[in-house]
Amino acid sequence: MSQDFYNKQEGDQEKKDLTPLDEKHLTADELLAKLEQNLRPKTKQEKMAAFWPRRSQRQKQNLNHSGPKDNPKKLSESELEVKRPAVATKKSAFLKRRSTQSANQKDSDENQQVDDVTTALADQTVASLGRSASDEQALDQSQGGGNTALVRGSFWLSFGNIVSRLLGAVYILPWLAMLGKAANQGNALFSQGYNIYAILLSIATFGFPSAISKVMAQLIAKKDQDGLWALTKRSLQIGVVLGIIFSTLLYVAAPLLSNGNAQGVPVLHSLAPAVLVFPVMSMVRGIFQGHQLMHISALSDIWEQVGRVIYLLLATWIVLSHDSSNWTGAVVQSTFAAFIGALFSLAVLGYGWVRYARLIHPVAGVPDEQAALTKMSAANQPAVAEKQTATDQPLHRHQQQDERQDQKAQPTGPKALSLVINILKESWPFVVIGSSTNLFLFVDQYTFFPLMKAFFHTSLSQLQIDFALFSANPNKLVMIVISFATSIAATALPILAAKKAAKQMGALKEQLIAVLRLTSLVLVPSALGMYAVSDPLYRFFYPIDQTVQAGVYLLQFSAVLTIIMSFFMLLSFVLQALSHGKEVMRAFGYGLFIKVVIQAPLIYLFQGMGALIATALGLGWSLYLMMKYLKEHYQVSLRTIQDTWVKTYLSAAVMAIVAFVLTWLSKTFLLTTATKIGAGLATALGVVGGLAVLLVLYRRFGLLNQVLDRGHEPDQVE
């Protein structure tokens, strides 16, 4: 076959079929690269760049036909490469360079791994995992525009967390209203069971979801479908085993964990089914996070709370309608609602599994776009066979050898599981710190009752009420503020690891300052605002009886304690994102030790308030140690944002005064706070008026722009 005839055939084929396969022969690796490029979500730049290959084809046709008709000049591939815009992905560029090296150097090392391709794809997949990303992955994210994905993934998880907290507080109003006079006792019993339940879940999962999601991202990047599916099945098996073990442990150990309270045994028994299901549910969430499907995980979290609240209110109404004195049975059904909520969550995860089955388990089906592209490739095989030269054949064989070599290097199922175990060894501080507030509550729960009995010989029913006043009641409200403040600032936390890995210390310092500034801008007014409206707020949510004034005082102190707790949680995750987990654990250990040591004398002096003071001193010392470490190693402290801090405090103080005055005017001249309607009206007026004043002052001081710019000053935003 002559060269002229070959050129004519090539030109006719190009005119006939301008397919996504372009005009050149595609090897298996190049076809796979194009499949991935077409299947993955495209950015705006990639969508714009998608039009350029057609222009390149037109330029090539014009150049090939611009010479004399009797002797058309065929441009070489290297000449055409100069005319063609550089829109290939990292993978296609690397594969082309690999092919050239293989053709020219047949005796080169065949065991060379495609690390830069794997790392680039892995980082894109792990982008939304945030705190689980390694330093190397974070480096590529910062260089490859991964910040948007980081913030988007963190946003979905933070959004789910905030909405869940809100739903967890909204049900309190009708639930306690149905319990009536036993509201404080019922809420105390409910909280005691849930404290044990939360700690047990943290131990049962032990960071498996985040570890599995990270390893899955690596397997997805390496295209190891067998290893990916093997890890998926193994993680589900682990979830089932952990659920059986810990649910059985909770059910059997319920009498011991009840702390001598017979009413607590059925409550703990009712939580055992939820412990059975939750590990599997967490594993599935980790699988979705590994595939960057953060919205599925967030939606499952939200619907879990929706299902729980619906069953909780309905079951409580049914139980109390048959026997109004059976508040213990109502609490048991309310804690069993955790299992119903888990079923709702599994339903959402099941929908997501079916919806994204081709992504989670590629063997189950081939996406339509991929099938179409494969079909076009098969249709073009006759033309491709004619274009295949003697030089291309050994090159293709060499690439197949590279494919086989890469597949041998890819993690298998057991090896992937070993990677999960290694990640768990590094992630256990995250699990401990994530449960830090529950651990402090755990200390309160198992020291307050025996100490109060020893010091004051208080009855169990009265101790239940006292425990509700200082622990159960305020926690449901202050945790909303803590979750809101830390979640907003936490969207920037994954970027810290990227700056640290890139050794961009100046940019890292600016990001740390931005995180502290944003947290202060949100947290300080939230805490002081809750302090200002604590009287009508407490009356609106909790029983208006002889204990209300003590509950208001404890809520006010808890509102101030919120600032310490929020900064403690924030700095804990900041330092762990910067690979300083040991320092965080050391600071937390000192704080918990202080809490345990001073708990008894403070309870003797101040009863329930003493337990809150012990928590404030313990967490305050931990916060001091972490702030000291941050200042020594990164030159960042609250003094760094002194100007913002002063303006924020002044604005929040004025806002709190206005909110307090509005609540006083409401209960004095409109409706008394002795009723739920009056308390709700006073709370609403205080919140709305205080928020309006805060926005005006923030705009006046230039703080509003800092909030909108996620803590960055306007002249520092890139």
PDB file of N, CA and C in Angstrom, residues 94-148:
ATOM      1  N   PHE A  94       1.183  11.848  30.211  1.00  0.00           N
ATOM      2  CA  PHE A  94       2.173  10.928  30.769  1.00  0.00           C
ATOM      3  C   PHE A  94       2.247   9.637  29.955  1.00  0.00           C
ATOM      4  N   LEU A  95       1.084   9.118  29.530  1.00  0.00           N
ATOM      5  CA  LEU A  95       1.064   7.889  28.744  1.00  0.00           C
ATOM      6  C   LEU A  95       1.769   8.081  27.407  1.00  0.00           C
ATOM      7  N   LYS A  96       1.624   9.272  26.820  1.00  0.00           N
ATOM      8  CA  LYS A  96       2.292   9.520  25.547  1.00  0.00           C
ATOM      9  C   LYS A  96       3.803   9.551  25.749  1.00  0.00           C
ATOM     10  N   ARG A  97       4.234  10.217  26.808  1.00  0.00           N
ATOM     11  CA  ARG A  97       5.665  10.254  27.096  1.00  0.00           C
ATOM     12  C   ARG A  97       6.190   8.854  27.388  1.00  0.00           C
ATOM     13  N   ARG A  98       5.363   8.055  28.063  1.00  0.00           N
ATOM     14  CA  ARG A  98       5.745   6.675  28.378  1.00  0.00           C
ATOM     15  C   ARG A  98       5.874   5.846  27.100  1.00  0.00           C
ATOM     16  N   SER A  99       4.939   6.066  26.151  1.00  0.00           N
ATOM     17  CA  SER A  99       4.982   5.327  24.898  1.00  0.00           C
ATOM     18  C   SER A  99       6.241   5.657  24.109  1.00  0.00           C
ATOM     19  N   THR A 100       6.615   6.937  24.081  1.00  0.00           N
ATOM     20  CA  THR A 100       7.811   7.335  23.351  1.00  0.00           C
ATOM     21  C   THR A 100       9.049   6.705  23.956  1.00  0.00           C
ATOM     22  N   GLN A 101       9.125   6.719  25.272  1.00  0.00           N
ATOM     23  CA  GLN A 101      10.272   6.105  25.918  1.00  0.00           C
ATOM     24  C   GLN A 101      10.327   4.603  25.660  1.00  0.00           C
ATOM     25  N   SER A 102       9.165   3.969  25.639  1.00  0.00           N
ATOM     26  CA  SER A 102       9.138   2.526  25.410  1.00  0.00           C
ATOM     27  C   SER A 102       9.591   2.180  23.994  1.00  0.00           C
ATOM     28  N   ALA A 103       9.253   3.009  23.020  1.00  0.00           N
ATOM     29  CA  ALA A 103       9.642   2.740  21.638  1.00  0.00           C
ATOM     30  C   ALA A 103      11.139   2.918  21.434  1.00  0.00           C
ATOM     31  N   ASN A 104      11.725   3.910  22.090  1.00  0.00           N
ATOM     32  CA  ASN A 104      13.142   4.208  21.879  1.00  0.00           C
ATOM     33  C   ASN A 104      14.055   3.422  22.792  1.00  0.00           C
ATOM     34  N   GLN A 105      13.559   3.021  23.924  1.00  0.00           N
ATOM     35  CA  GLN A 105      14.403   2.309  24.882  1.00  0.00           C
ATOM     36  C   GLN A 105      13.690   1.038  25.311  1.00  0.00           C
ATOM     37  N   LYS A 106      13.849  -0.034  24.567  1.00  0.00           N
ATOM     38  CA  LYS A 106      13.161  -1.289  24.856  1.00  0.00           C
ATOM     39  C   LYS A 106      13.709  -1.973  26.102  1.00  0.00           C
ATOM     40  N   ASP A 107      14.969  -1.654  26.431  1.00  0.00           N
ATOM     41  CA  ASP A 107      15.595  -2.310  27.568  1.00  0.00           C
ATOM     42  C   ASP A 107      15.476  -1.484  28.851  1.00  0.00           C
ATOM     43  N   SER A 108      14.583  -0.461  28.875  1.00  0.00           N
ATOM     44  CA  SER A 108      14.442   0.367  30.082  1.00  0.00           C
ATOM     45  C   SER A 108      13.751  -0.435  31.180  1.00  0.00           C
ATOM     46  N   ASP A 109      13.788   0.100  32.352  1.00  0.00           N
ATOM     47  CA  ASP A 109      13.215  -0.593  33.512  1.00  0.00           C
ATOM     48  C   ASP A 109      11.695  -0.639  33.410  1.00  0.00           C
ATOM     49  N   GLU A 110      11.122  -1.874  33.301  1.00  0.00           N
ATOM     50  CA  GLU A 110       9.684  -2.032  33.125  1.00  0.00           C
ATOM     51  C   GLU A 110       8.945  -1.953  34.453  1.00  0.00           C
ATOM     52  N   ASN A 111       9.670  -1.914  35.567  1.00  0.00           N
ATOM     53  CA  ASN A 111       9.007  -1.866  36.861  1.00  0.00           C
ATOM     54  C   ASN A 111       8.732  -0.448  37.347  1.00  0.00           C
ATOM     55  N   GLN A 112       9.023   0.552  36.475  1.00  0.00           N
ATOM     56  CA  GLN A 112       8.752   1.941  36.848  1.00  0.00           C
ATOM     57  C   GLN A 112       7.243   2.130  37.000  1.00  0.00           C
ATOM     58  N   GLN A 113       6.809   2.665  38.117  1.00  0.00           N
ATOM     59  CA  GLN A 113       5.379   2.834  38.386  1.00  0.00           C
ATOM     60  C   GLN A 113       4.928   4.216  37.963  1.00  0.00           C
ATOM     61  N   VAL A 114       3.662   4.296  37.611  1.00  0.00           N
ATOM     62  CA  VAL A 114       3.105   5.568  37.152  1.00  0.00           C
ATOM     63  C   VAL A 114       2.647   6.368  38.372  1.00  0.00           C
ATOM     64  N   ASP A 115       3.618   6.840  39.167  1.00  0.00           N
ATOM     65  CA  ASP A 115       3.306   7.479  40.433  1.00  0.00           C
ATOM     66  C   ASP A 115       2.648   8.840  40.263  1.00  0.00           C
ATOM     67  N   ASP A 116       3.133   9.629  39.273  1.00  0.00           N
ATOM     68  CA  ASP A 116       2.544  10.955  39.181  1.00  0.00           C
ATOM     69  C   ASP A 116       1.095  10.888  38.722  1.00  0.00           C
ATOM     70  N   VAL A 117       0.744   9.932  37.846  1.00  0.00           N
ATOM     71  CA  VAL A 117      -0.652   9.771  37.441  1.00  0.00           C
ATOM     72  C   VAL A 117      -1.493   9.330  38.635  1.00  0.00           C
ATOM     73  N   THR A 118      -1.009   8.330  39.344  1.00  0.00           N
ATOM     74  CA  THR A 118      -1.758   7.814  40.486  1.00  0.00           C
ATOM     75  C   THR A 118      -1.954   8.883  41.546  1.00  0.00           C
ATOM     76  N   THR A 119      -0.876   9.627  41.849  1.00  0.00           N
ATOM     77  CA  THR A 119      -0.980  10.662  42.874  1.00  0.00           C
ATOM     78  C   THR A 119      -1.954  11.742  42.476  1.00  0.00           C
ATOM     79  N   ALA A 120      -1.897  12.163  41.209  1.00  0.00           N
ATOM     80  CA  ALA A 120      -2.799  13.234  40.756  1.00  0.00           C
ATOM     81  C   ALA A 120      -4.255  12.808  40.856  1.00  0.00           C
ATOM     82  N   LEU A 121      -4.563  11.589  40.382  1.00  0.00           N
ATOM     83  CA  LEU A 121      -5.943  11.115  40.433  1.00  0.00           C
ATOM     84  C   LEU A 121      -6.383  10.843  41.862  1.00  0.00           C
ATOM     85  N   ALA A 122      -5.485  10.312  42.672  1.00  0.00           N
ATOM     86  CA  ALA A 122      -5.843  10.049  44.068  1.00  0.00           C
ATOM     87  C   ALA A 122      -6.176  11.329  44.803  1.00  0.00           C
ATOM     88  N   ASP A 123      -5.408  12.380  44.534  1.00  0.00           N
ATOM     89  CA  ASP A 123      -5.652  13.635  45.218  1.00  0.00           C
ATOM     90  C   ASP A 123      -6.983  14.240  44.812  1.00  0.00           C
ATOM     91  N   GLN A 124      -7.356  14.099  43.536  1.00  0.00           N
ATOM     92  CA  GLN A 124      -8.659  14.595  43.118  1.00  0.00           C
ATOM     93  C   GLN A 124      -9.775  13.847  43.834  1.00  0.00           C
ATOM     94  N   THR A 125      -9.580  12.553  44.071  1.00  0.00           N
ATOM     95  CA  THR A 125     -10.611  11.752  44.725  1.00  0.00           C
ATOM     96  C   THR A 125     -10.663  12.014  46.222  1.00  0.00           C
ATOM     97  N   VAL A 126      -9.494  12.199  46.850  1.00  0.00           N
ATOM     98  CA  VAL A 126      -9.442  12.412  48.291  1.00  0.00           C
ATOM     99  C   VAL A 126      -9.731  13.862  48.654  1.00  0.00           C
ATOM    100  N   ALA A 127      -9.891  14.732  47.634  1.00  0.00           N
ATOM    101  CA  ALA A 127      -9.969  16.170  47.888  1.00  0.00           C
ATOM    102  C   ALA A 127     -10.974  16.510  48.973  1.00  0.00           C
ATOM    103  N   SER A 128     -12.168  15.895  48.907  1.00  0.00           N
ATOM    104  CA  SER A 128     -13.228  16.271  49.842  1.00  0.00           C
ATOM    105  C   SER A 128     -13.113  15.578  51.188  1.00  0.00           C
ATOM    106  N   LEU A 129     -12.122  14.717  51.361  1.00  0.00           N
ATOM    107  CA  LEU A 129     -12.016  14.019  52.634  1.00  0.00           C
ATOM    108  C   LEU A 129     -11.450  14.925  53.711  1.00  0.00           C
ATOM    109  N   GLY A 130     -10.792  16.014  53.310  1.00  0.00           N
ATOM    110  CA  GLY A 130     -10.349  17.005  54.271  1.00  0.00           C
ATOM    111  C   GLY A 130      -9.285  16.481  55.188  1.00  0.00           C
ATOM    112  N   ARG A 131      -9.620  16.243  56.432  1.00  0.00           N
ATOM    113  CA  ARG A 131      -8.640  15.937  57.443  1.00  0.00           C
ATOM    114  C   ARG A 131      -7.970  14.594  57.226  1.00  0.00           C
ATOM    115  N   SER A 132      -8.523  13.715  56.393  1.00  0.00           N
ATOM    116  CA  SER A 132      -7.928  12.405  56.185  1.00  0.00           C
ATOM    117  C   SER A 132      -6.835  12.418  55.132  1.00  0.00           C
ATOM    118  N   ALA A 133      -6.696  13.496  54.401  1.00  0.00           N
ATOM    119  CA  ALA A 133      -5.735  13.532  53.317  1.00  0.00           C
ATOM    120  C   ALA A 133      -4.320  13.600  53.866  1.00  0.00           C
ATOM    121  N   SER A 134      -3.396  12.907  53.186  1.00  0.00           N
ATOM    122  CA  SER A 134      -2.011  12.934  53.589  1.00  0.00           C
ATOM    123  C   SER A 134      -1.351  14.209  53.112  1.00  0.00           C
ATOM    124  N   ASP A 135      -0.105  14.436  53.578  1.00  0.00           N
ATOM    125  CA  ASP A 135       0.586  15.658  53.200  1.00  0.00           C
ATOM    126  C   ASP A 135       0.883  15.685  51.717  1.00  0.00           C
ATOM    127  N   GLU A 136       1.283  14.533  51.148  1.00  0.00           N
ATOM    128  CA  GLU A 136       1.585  14.519  49.720  1.00  0.00           C
ATOM    129  C   GLU A 136       0.334  14.804  48.892  1.00  0.00           C
ATOM    130  N   GLN A 137      -0.775  14.244  49.297  1.00  0.00           N
ATOM    131  CA  GLN A 137      -2.015  14.487  48.569  1.00  0.00           C
ATOM    132  C   GLN A 137      -2.448  15.934  48.720  1.00  0.00           C
ATOM    133  N   ALA A 138      -2.278  16.478  49.909  1.00  0.00           N
ATOM    134  CA  ALA A 138      -2.660  17.865  50.115  1.00  0.00           C
ATOM    135  C   ALA A 138      -1.799  18.798  49.287  1.00  0.00           C
ATOM    136  N   LEU A 139      -0.532  18.432  49.080  1.00  0.00           N
ATOM    137  CA  LEU A 139       0.340  19.255  48.247  1.00  0.00           C
ATOM    138  C   LEU A 139      -0.195  19.350  46.832  1.00  0.00           C
ATOM    139  N   ASP A 140      -0.565  18.223  46.243  1.00  0.00           N
ATOM    140  CA  ASP A 140      -1.087  18.250  44.884  1.00  0.00           C
ATOM    141  C   ASP A 140      -2.433  18.957  44.821  1.00  0.00           C
ATOM    142  N   GLN A 141      -3.214  18.846  45.887  1.00  0.00           N
ATOM    143  CA  GLN A 141      -4.495  19.543  45.888  1.00  0.00           C
ATOM    144  C   GLN A 141      -4.279  21.043  45.835  1.00  0.00           C
ATOM    145  N   SER A 142      -3.318  21.532  46.593  1.00  0.00           N
ATOM    146  CA  SER A 142      -3.099  22.971  46.614  1.00  0.00           C
ATOM    147  C   SER A 142      -2.555  23.461  45.296  1.00  0.00           C
ATOM    148  N   GLN A 143      -1.846  22.625  44.561  1.00  0.00           N
ATOM    149  CA  GLN A 143      -1.270  23.029  43.296  1.00  0.00           C
ATOM    150  C   GLN A 143      -2.225  22.772  42.140  1.00  0.00           C
ATOM    151  N   GLY A 144      -3.170  21.886  42.351  1.00  0.00           N
ATOM    152  CA  GLY A 144      -4.048  21.510  41.258  1.00  0.00           C
ATOM    153  C   GLY A 144      -5.449  22.046  41.363  1.00  0.00           C
ATOM    154  N   GLY A 145      -5.638  23.082  42.168  1.00  0.00           N
ATOM    155  CA  GLY A 145      -6.969  23.668  42.277  1.00  0.00           C
ATOM    156  C   GLY A 145      -7.929  22.832  43.070  1.00  0.00           C
ATOM    157  N   GLY A 146      -7.410  22.056  44.054  1.00  0.00           N
ATOM    158  CA  GLY A 146      -8.281  21.195  44.835  1.00  0.00           C
ATOM    159  C   GLY A 146      -8.984  21.892  45.978  1.00  0.00           C
ATOM    160  N   ASN A 147      -8.688  23.177  46.214  1.00  0.00           N
ATOM    161  CA  ASN A 147      -9.286  23.868  47.353  1.00  0.00           C
ATOM    162  C   ASN A 147     -10.800  23.937  47.254  1.00  0.00           C
ATOM    163  N   THR A 148     -11.303  24.143  46.032  1.00  0.00           N
ATOM    164  CA  THR A 148     -12.751  24.213  45.864  1.00  0.00           C
ATOM    165  C   THR A 148     -13.400  22.898  46.252  1.00  0.00           C
TER     166      THR A 148
END
